[in-house]
Amino acid sequence: MTVESGISVSDGKLMVAGNCILSDVHQDIVITPVSGDGLINGAFIGVLSDRRGSHRVFPIGKLEGLGTSGKDIPYETQCLIVEGLDATQLSDESEGVLDHSVFYAVFLPILEGDFRAALQGNSNNELEICLESEDPAVDWFKGSHLVFMAVGPDPFDVITDAVKAIEKHLQTFSHRENKKIPDMINWFGWCTWDAFYTDVTAEGVKQGLESFANRLIHIKKNYKFQKNGKEGHRIEDPAMGLAHIVGEIKENHSVKYVFLWHALTGYWSGINPSIAEMEHYESKVIFPVLSPGLQCNKLCEVFNNIAANGVGLVNPEKASIFYDELHSYLASASIDGVKVDAQNLLETLAAGHGGRVKSPDSFMRH
């Protein structure tokens, strides 16, 4: 099998420009060329299978003369770049001396439909594709475009061109060269989370601002901002409220923008469904479930605490209402924007909501 990009699979070997990239390639592996793009030596890697299951692992082949050992590739690898020696060129043809020029191969697992691919190694030193939806009900996939592979002499160009090829294929994102740089990038900024961690207070923010001149600030909203405040309760005191503090910051310290933090689910553990004022969001407590690959990685205590207590997930159909009301309140307090954190948490709550690809889209498109 040879594709337009010069990549071929023959006798169990994946070859690029005379160099073997993978050996012992499995028979169900398929290669699809980059459509209408002759600027990159790359192709998509897919699989032929029954295309059923919400979690599948497919061995591709053994890395041949690249890197060290395939079994060392960790679970959940999102970008793999390996270095190899190009022995196809002769520096002295009369003596047959090989010029071992270096080349680089990059493997980028991508999304296909409702599934997400990742790379990993196995005990046989093989490179594997791990494909999963995170929802038992989402168990059918096409399987033809799971990993994009590109090869070239310059690792930076290879990665850049590979991302551009994926941009053209997926049409779901823009390469940074096509993005407009926001004006606020020209301003000096200060993040109170970095300065105070969980001990952020209104007085601490004021003292920090007085210590230097800045033009952008990012505040973690904290119950300590409120007079006699208690965690989980908001006391409407105009003298100590968010609007008063933001107004004072901008007026007294010449701050141009104030941004606030919130998690994609509202807060780390979502929205409490037992609070009367929150009932119209129809949130339900769901216990996060990690994918097998993530379970093999080191877990943080923050996630362990969230997993033990569950997350109050807003009904995806009510997400637009939730964000509109949350952001309207922040806008009324002269907040200029938000930093949305904990976005990956939705992937662990995807069962029953269409899977890890579809479920976050219900929240992120608003």
Tab-separated table of C-alpha atoms in Angstrom:
chain	number	residue	atom	x	y	z
A	1	MET	CA	0.000	0.000	0.000
A	2	THR	CA	1.502	3.334	-1.102
A	3	VAL	CA	-0.111	6.739	-0.655
A	4	GLU	CA	0.532	10.038	-2.427
A	5	SER	CA	2.689	11.383	0.384
A	6	GLY	CA	5.365	8.744	-0.272
A	7	ILE	CA	4.373	6.711	2.770
A	8	SER	CA	3.941	2.995	2.139
A	9	VAL	CA	3.154	-0.189	4.019
A	10	SER	CA	4.721	-3.300	2.548
A	11	ASP	CA	5.782	-6.628	4.042
A	12	GLY	CA	4.750	-5.429	7.476
A	13	LYS	CA	6.867	-2.267	7.299
A	14	LEU	CA	5.746	1.349	7.230
A	15	MET	CA	8.234	3.134	4.985
A	16	VAL	CA	8.832	6.845	4.374
A	17	ALA	CA	11.332	7.919	1.716
A	18	GLY	CA	13.236	4.672	2.028
A	19	ASN	CA	13.308	4.680	5.826
A	20	CYS	CA	11.458	2.143	7.943
A	21	ILE	CA	9.398	3.949	10.575
A	22	LEU	CA	7.454	0.974	11.954
A	23	SER	CA	8.084	-2.746	11.633
A	24	ASP	CA	5.742	-5.674	12.310
A	25	VAL	CA	2.837	-3.443	11.285
A	26	HIS	CA	-0.471	-5.165	12.009
A	27	GLN	CA	-2.616	-6.163	9.046
A	28	ASP	CA	-5.617	-4.120	10.179
A	29	ILE	CA	-3.653	-0.830	9.992
A	30	VAL	CA	-4.617	1.454	7.084
A	31	ILE	CA	-2.914	4.581	5.723
A	32	THR	CA	-4.861	7.503	4.218
A	33	PRO	CA	-3.009	10.302	2.364
A	34	VAL	CA	-3.348	13.980	3.162
A	35	SER	CA	-5.951	15.243	0.705
A	36	GLY	CA	-4.612	17.804	-1.799
A	37	ASP	CA	-1.569	18.850	0.230
A	38	GLY	CA	1.818	18.175	-1.326
A	39	LEU	CA	3.710	20.380	1.132
A	40	ILE	CA	3.908	17.776	3.893
A	41	ASN	CA	5.165	14.221	3.946
A	42	GLY	CA	2.396	12.817	6.087
A	43	ALA	CA	-0.676	10.626	6.266
A	44	PHE	CA	-3.439	9.467	8.596
A	45	ILE	CA	-3.207	6.138	10.394
A	46	GLY	CA	-6.413	4.184	10.961
A	47	VAL	CA	-7.602	0.659	11.674
A	48	LEU	CA	-9.864	-1.929	10.121
A	49	SER	CA	-11.932	-3.661	12.784
A	50	ASP	CA	-15.499	-4.415	13.752
A	51	ARG	CA	-15.652	-0.733	14.766
A	52	ARG	CA	-17.527	-1.527	17.976
A	53	GLY	CA	-16.763	-0.684	21.595
A	54	SER	CA	-16.455	2.444	23.714
A	55	HIS	CA	-12.839	1.607	24.620
A	56	ARG	CA	-10.499	-0.169	22.206
A	57	VAL	CA	-6.732	-0.568	21.936
A	58	PHE	CA	-5.053	-1.272	18.580
A	59	PRO	CA	-1.333	-2.106	18.217
A	60	ILE	CA	0.219	-0.369	15.192
A	61	GLY	CA	3.761	-1.737	15.020
A	62	LYS	CA	7.234	-1.471	16.482
A	63	LEU	CA	9.231	1.749	16.211
A	64	GLU	CA	12.190	0.854	14.014
A	65	GLY	CA	15.434	2.697	14.742
A	66	LEU	CA	13.512	5.558	16.334
A	67	GLY	CA	13.782	6.637	19.937
A	68	THR	CA	14.674	3.897	22.415
A	69	SER	CA	11.915	1.520	23.482
A	70	GLY	CA	8.247	1.498	22.524
A	71	LYS	CA	7.198	0.185	25.923
A	72	ASP	CA	8.422	3.441	27.485
A	73	ILE	CA	5.732	5.489	25.724
A	74	PRO	CA	3.353	6.470	28.551
A	75	TYR	CA	-0.405	6.144	28.556
A	76	GLU	CA	-2.399	9.130	27.287
A	77	THR	CA	0.426	10.393	25.050
A	78	GLN	CA	-0.986	13.250	22.955
A	79	CYS	CA	2.101	14.042	20.894
A	80	LEU	CA	4.986	11.737	20.090
A	81	ILE	CA	8.048	12.915	18.193
A	82	VAL	CA	10.895	10.517	17.570
A	83	GLU	CA	14.333	10.928	16.026
A	84	GLY	CA	15.811	8.571	13.477
A	85	LEU	CA	18.853	8.251	11.217
A	86	ASP	CA	18.409	8.576	7.460
A	87	ALA	CA	20.749	6.006	5.945
A	88	THR	CA	19.509	6.452	2.376
A	89	GLN	CA	22.131	9.035	1.388
A	90	LEU	CA	25.766	8.284	0.632
A	91	SER	CA	28.357	10.919	1.474
A	92	ASP	CA	31.025	9.031	-0.480
A	93	GLU	CA	29.509	6.702	-3.053
A	94	SER	CA	32.886	5.229	-4.045
A	95	GLU	CA	33.558	4.046	-0.509
A	96	GLY	CA	29.933	3.437	0.353
A	97	VAL	CA	30.126	5.552	3.491
A	98	LEU	CA	26.710	6.280	4.937
A	99	ASP	CA	25.793	9.828	5.879
A	100	HIS	CA	23.509	9.346	8.863
A	101	SER	CA	21.351	12.422	8.454
A	102	VAL	CA	18.755	12.903	11.166
A	103	PHE	CA	15.028	12.960	10.454
A	104	TYR	CA	12.014	13.302	12.714
A	105	ALA	CA	8.633	11.587	12.776
A	106	VAL	CA	5.705	13.079	14.675
A	107	PHE	CA	2.566	11.167	15.655
A	108	LEU	CA	-0.487	13.214	16.671
A	109	PRO	CA	-3.610	11.316	17.834
A	110	ILE	CA	-6.788	13.235	17.039
A	111	LEU	CA	-10.574	13.198	17.369
A	112	GLU	CA	-12.743	11.200	15.010
A	113	GLY	CA	-16.484	11.555	15.419
A	114	ASP	CA	-17.402	10.934	19.060
A	115	PHE	CA	-14.086	9.252	19.850
A	116	ARG	CA	-10.709	10.497	21.020
A	117	ALA	CA	-7.434	8.729	20.270
A	118	ALA	CA	-4.280	8.601	22.382
A	119	LEU	CA	-0.951	6.809	22.029
A	120	GLN	CA	0.731	4.366	24.364
A	121	GLY	CA	3.328	1.599	24.351
A	122	ASN	CA	3.020	-2.042	25.314
A	123	SER	CA	5.293	-4.753	26.678
A	124	ASN	CA	6.072	-5.901	23.123
A	125	ASN	CA	7.641	-2.494	22.374
A	126	GLU	CA	4.743	-1.695	20.055
A	127	LEU	CA	3.112	1.663	19.537
A	128	GLU	CA	-0.624	1.436	20.253
A	129	ILE	CA	-3.698	3.551	19.540
A	130	CYS	CA	-6.128	3.810	22.437
A	131	LEU	CA	-9.577	4.852	21.213
A	132	GLU	CA	-12.415	5.714	23.572
A	133	SER	CA	-15.691	7.597	23.877
A	134	GLU	CA	-16.146	7.469	27.691
A	135	ASP	CA	-19.794	6.463	27.212
A	136	PRO	CA	-20.790	2.770	26.950
A	137	ALA	CA	-23.728	3.798	24.760
A	138	VAL	CA	-21.377	5.410	22.218
A	139	ASP	CA	-19.702	2.340	20.768
A	140	TRP	CA	-19.427	2.727	16.977
A	141	PHE	CA	-16.554	4.433	15.203
A	142	LYS	CA	-15.246	4.786	11.666
A	143	GLY	CA	-11.579	4.325	12.489
A	144	SER	CA	-9.906	5.679	9.338
A	145	HIS	CA	-8.350	8.915	10.698
A	146	LEU	CA	-7.110	8.276	14.241
A	147	VAL	CA	-3.476	9.434	14.196
A	148	PHE	CA	-1.704	11.874	11.905
A	149	MET	CA	1.922	11.076	11.125
A	150	ALA	CA	4.415	13.401	9.436
A	151	VAL	CA	8.128	13.102	8.703
A	152	GLY	CA	10.824	15.683	7.915
A	153	PRO	CA	14.370	16.882	8.664
A	154	ASP	CA	13.344	19.786	10.919
A	155	PRO	CA	11.283	18.896	14.027
A	156	PHE	CA	9.778	22.373	14.318
A	157	ASP	CA	8.617	22.446	10.709
A	158	VAL	CA	7.270	18.898	10.972
A	159	ILE	CA	5.129	19.750	14.001
A	160	THR	CA	3.911	23.041	12.508
A	161	ASP	CA	2.983	21.471	9.180
A	162	ALA	CA	1.314	18.523	10.920
A	163	VAL	CA	-0.897	20.812	13.005
A	164	LYS	CA	-1.853	22.773	9.879
A	165	ALA	CA	-2.763	19.542	8.084
A	166	ILE	CA	-4.962	18.503	11.021
A	167	GLU	CA	-6.516	21.980	11.081
A	168	LYS	CA	-7.533	21.540	7.445
A	169	HIS	CA	-8.840	18.024	8.075
A	170	LEU	CA	-10.876	18.629	11.241
A	171	GLN	CA	-11.926	22.247	10.578
A	172	THR	CA	-12.636	22.676	14.293
A	173	PHE	CA	-9.759	24.983	15.276
A	174	SER	CA	-7.392	27.584	13.857
A	175	HIS	CA	-3.624	27.510	13.845
A	176	ARG	CA	-2.090	30.299	15.921
A	177	GLU	CA	-0.875	32.034	12.751
A	178	ASN	CA	-4.525	32.574	11.829
A	179	LYS	CA	-5.591	33.873	15.231
A	180	LYS	CA	-5.846	37.505	16.262
A	181	ILE	CA	-3.735	38.395	19.268
A	182	PRO	CA	-5.926	40.071	21.921
A	183	ASP	CA	-5.059	43.627	22.897
A	184	MET	CA	-4.650	42.691	26.554
A	185	ILE	CA	-1.489	40.737	25.695
A	186	ASN	CA	0.259	44.127	25.573
A	187	TRP	CA	-0.586	44.871	29.193
A	188	PHE	CA	1.226	43.728	32.307
A	189	GLY	CA	-0.877	41.307	34.331
A	190	TRP	CA	-1.033	39.868	37.813
A	191	CYS	CA	-2.795	36.691	38.922
A	192	THR	CA	-3.931	36.580	42.536
A	193	TRP	CA	-4.045	32.779	42.457
A	194	ASP	CA	-0.297	32.704	41.878
A	195	ALA	CA	0.205	35.319	44.587
A	196	PHE	CA	-2.087	33.994	47.333
A	197	TYR	CA	-3.303	30.528	46.272
A	198	THR	CA	-6.421	29.851	48.422
A	199	ASP	CA	-5.700	32.696	50.854
A	200	VAL	CA	-6.815	35.482	48.516
A	201	THR	CA	-8.552	38.393	50.295
A	202	ALA	CA	-9.694	41.863	49.312
A	203	GLU	CA	-7.038	43.406	51.547
A	204	GLY	CA	-4.337	41.216	50.039
A	205	VAL	CA	-5.349	42.259	46.532
A	206	LYS	CA	-5.169	45.939	47.501
A	207	GLN	CA	-1.736	45.523	49.069
A	208	GLY	CA	-0.485	43.730	45.997
A	209	LEU	CA	-1.735	46.473	43.707
A	210	GLU	CA	-0.087	49.106	45.829
A	211	SER	CA	3.255	47.298	45.488
A	212	PHE	CA	3.519	47.763	41.733
A	213	ALA	CA	1.768	49.438	38.802
A	214	ASN	CA	-0.172	46.955	36.676
A	215	ARG	CA	-2.882	47.012	34.034
A	216	LEU	CA	-4.407	43.531	34.142
A	217	ILE	CA	-5.523	41.491	37.106
A	218	HIS	CA	-7.026	38.023	37.432
A	219	ILE	CA	-9.011	37.440	40.621
A	220	LYS	CA	-10.069	34.188	42.217
A	221	LYS	CA	-13.423	35.032	43.779
A	222	ASN	CA	-13.346	33.926	47.395
A	223	TYR	CA	-15.823	33.963	50.243
A	224	LYS	CA	-13.239	35.878	52.278
A	225	PHE	CA	-14.087	38.932	50.182
A	226	GLN	CA	-17.393	39.159	52.065
A	227	LYS	CA	-18.032	40.605	55.488
A	228	ASN	CA	-18.649	37.711	57.910
A	229	GLY	CA	-18.523	35.486	54.844
A	230	LYS	CA	-18.814	31.734	55.041
A	231	GLU	CA	-17.851	29.283	52.392
A	232	GLY	CA	-20.836	28.517	50.167
A	233	HIS	CA	-22.792	31.604	51.253
A	234	ARG	CA	-22.911	35.012	49.611
A	235	ILE	CA	-23.842	37.990	51.771
A	236	GLU	CA	-24.945	40.996	49.721
A	237	ASP	CA	-23.028	43.792	51.394
A	238	PRO	CA	-22.466	46.669	48.912
A	239	ALA	CA	-19.508	47.850	50.966
A	240	MET	CA	-17.758	44.495	50.637
A	241	GLY	CA	-19.251	43.053	47.456
A	242	LEU	CA	-17.503	42.179	44.232
A	243	ALA	CA	-18.716	45.271	42.351
A	244	HIS	CA	-17.355	47.569	45.060
A	245	ILE	CA	-13.963	45.862	45.116
A	246	VAL	CA	-13.616	45.831	41.321
A	247	GLY	CA	-14.642	49.477	41.099
A	248	GLU	CA	-12.101	50.426	43.728
A	249	ILE	CA	-9.368	48.449	41.970
A	250	LYS	CA	-9.990	50.132	38.627
A	251	GLU	CA	-10.442	53.644	40.012
A	252	ASN	CA	-7.649	53.753	42.567
A	253	HIS	CA	-5.018	51.664	40.790
A	254	SER	CA	-5.577	52.453	37.093
A	255	VAL	CA	-6.326	48.814	36.292
A	256	LYS	CA	-7.695	48.450	32.764
A	257	TYR	CA	-9.125	44.921	32.913
A	258	VAL	CA	-10.283	42.631	35.702
A	259	PHE	CA	-10.852	38.973	34.878
A	260	LEU	CA	-12.398	36.354	37.148
A	261	TRP	CA	-11.936	32.607	37.436
A	262	HIS	CA	-14.605	29.943	37.368
A	263	ALA	CA	-14.652	26.241	36.562
A	264	LEU	CA	-16.476	25.034	33.454
A	265	THR	CA	-18.931	23.296	35.783
A	266	GLY	CA	-19.373	26.499	37.812
A	267	TYR	CA	-17.119	25.507	40.669
A	268	TRP	CA	-14.839	22.513	41.219
A	269	SER	CA	-17.718	20.347	42.388
A	270	GLY	CA	-20.327	21.952	40.175
A	271	ILE	CA	-23.712	23.292	41.260
A	272	ASN	CA	-25.434	22.037	44.399
A	273	PRO	CA	-28.820	20.644	43.284
A	274	SER	CA	-30.267	21.017	46.796
A	275	ILE	CA	-30.100	24.840	46.759
A	276	ALA	CA	-33.513	26.282	45.883
A	277	GLU	CA	-32.068	29.126	43.805
A	278	MET	CA	-30.207	26.572	41.669
A	279	GLU	CA	-33.057	24.164	40.972
A	280	HIS	CA	-33.831	25.587	37.528
A	281	TYR	CA	-30.411	24.404	36.307
A	282	GLU	CA	-31.545	20.804	36.921
A	283	SER	CA	-28.109	19.722	38.103
A	284	LYS	CA	-27.467	16.151	39.218
A	285	VAL	CA	-24.618	14.760	41.276
A	286	ILE	CA	-22.446	12.541	39.085
A	287	PHE	CA	-19.330	10.709	40.205
A	288	PRO	CA	-16.374	11.169	37.837
A	289	VAL	CA	-14.965	8.105	36.098
A	290	LEU	CA	-11.433	8.185	34.721
A	291	SER	CA	-10.472	6.404	31.536
A	292	PRO	CA	-8.189	3.351	31.946
A	293	GLY	CA	-5.281	5.342	30.554
A	294	LEU	CA	-5.690	8.172	33.037
A	295	GLN	CA	-6.003	5.691	35.887
A	296	CYS	CA	-2.475	4.538	35.057
A	297	ASN	CA	-1.132	8.064	35.516
A	298	LYS	CA	-0.495	9.786	38.812
A	299	LEU	CA	-3.690	11.264	40.238
A	300	CYS	CA	-3.859	14.497	42.212
A	301	GLU	CA	-5.565	14.850	45.575
A	302	VAL	CA	-7.876	17.555	44.237
A	303	PHE	CA	-9.411	15.134	41.744
A	304	ASN	CA	-9.614	12.377	44.356
A	305	ASN	CA	-11.658	14.666	46.605
A	306	ILE	CA	-13.938	15.670	43.741
A	307	ALA	CA	-14.419	12.046	42.697
A	308	ALA	CA	-15.296	10.994	46.248
A	309	ASN	CA	-17.992	13.653	46.662
A	310	GLY	CA	-19.316	13.856	43.111
A	311	VAL	CA	-19.985	16.824	40.844
A	312	GLY	CA	-23.270	18.697	40.539
A	313	LEU	CA	-23.459	18.790	36.745
A	314	VAL	CA	-25.873	21.262	35.173
A	315	ASN	CA	-28.295	19.748	32.676
A	316	PRO	CA	-26.441	20.277	29.354
A	317	GLU	CA	-29.643	21.718	27.884
A	318	LYS	CA	-29.597	24.357	30.645
A	319	ALA	CA	-25.921	25.250	30.203
A	320	SER	CA	-26.715	28.366	28.166
A	321	ILE	CA	-29.057	29.687	30.864
A	322	PHE	CA	-26.503	28.929	33.570
A	323	TYR	CA	-23.670	30.787	31.841
A	324	ASP	CA	-25.876	33.727	30.849
A	325	GLU	CA	-26.962	34.271	34.448
A	326	LEU	CA	-23.477	33.749	35.871
A	327	HIS	CA	-21.803	36.082	33.392
A	328	SER	CA	-24.562	38.695	33.662
A	329	TYR	CA	-23.859	38.934	37.380
A	330	LEU	CA	-20.131	39.272	36.749
A	331	ALA	CA	-20.666	41.882	34.027
A	332	SER	CA	-22.826	43.921	36.419
A	333	ALA	CA	-19.829	43.980	38.766
A	334	SER	CA	-17.629	45.411	35.947
A	335	ILE	CA	-15.789	42.135	35.337
A	336	ASP	CA	-14.260	42.234	31.841
A	337	GLY	CA	-13.804	38.526	31.204
A	338	VAL	CA	-13.374	35.088	32.702
A	339	LYS	CA	-10.765	32.360	32.781
A	340	VAL	CA	-12.585	29.030	32.476
A	341	ASP	CA	-10.801	26.281	34.377
A	342	ALA	CA	-11.268	22.543	35.023
A	343	GLN	CA	-12.473	21.942	31.465
A	344	ASN	CA	-11.179	18.371	31.387
A	345	LEU	CA	-13.495	17.437	34.264
A	346	LEU	CA	-16.383	17.069	31.816
A	347	GLU	CA	-14.636	14.149	30.142
A	348	THR	CA	-14.980	12.172	33.372
A	349	LEU	CA	-18.729	12.895	33.532
A	350	ALA	CA	-19.502	11.927	29.941
A	351	ALA	CA	-21.328	8.626	30.472
A	352	GLY	CA	-24.977	9.102	29.570
A	353	HIS	CA	-24.251	12.447	27.901
A	354	GLY	CA	-22.895	11.332	24.534
A	355	GLY	CA	-19.268	10.751	25.486
A	356	ARG	CA	-16.127	12.777	26.133
A	357	VAL	CA	-16.171	14.555	22.749
A	358	LYS	CA	-19.851	15.426	22.487
A	359	SER	CA	-20.589	16.251	26.134
A	360	PRO	CA	-18.060	19.123	26.563
A	361	ASP	CA	-19.319	20.671	23.332
A	362	SER	CA	-22.708	21.264	24.969
A	363	PHE	CA	-20.980	23.536	27.482
A	364	MET	CA	-18.122	25.067	25.497
A	365	ARG	CA	-20.192	26.371	22.596
A	366	HIS	CA	-22.021	28.822	24.866
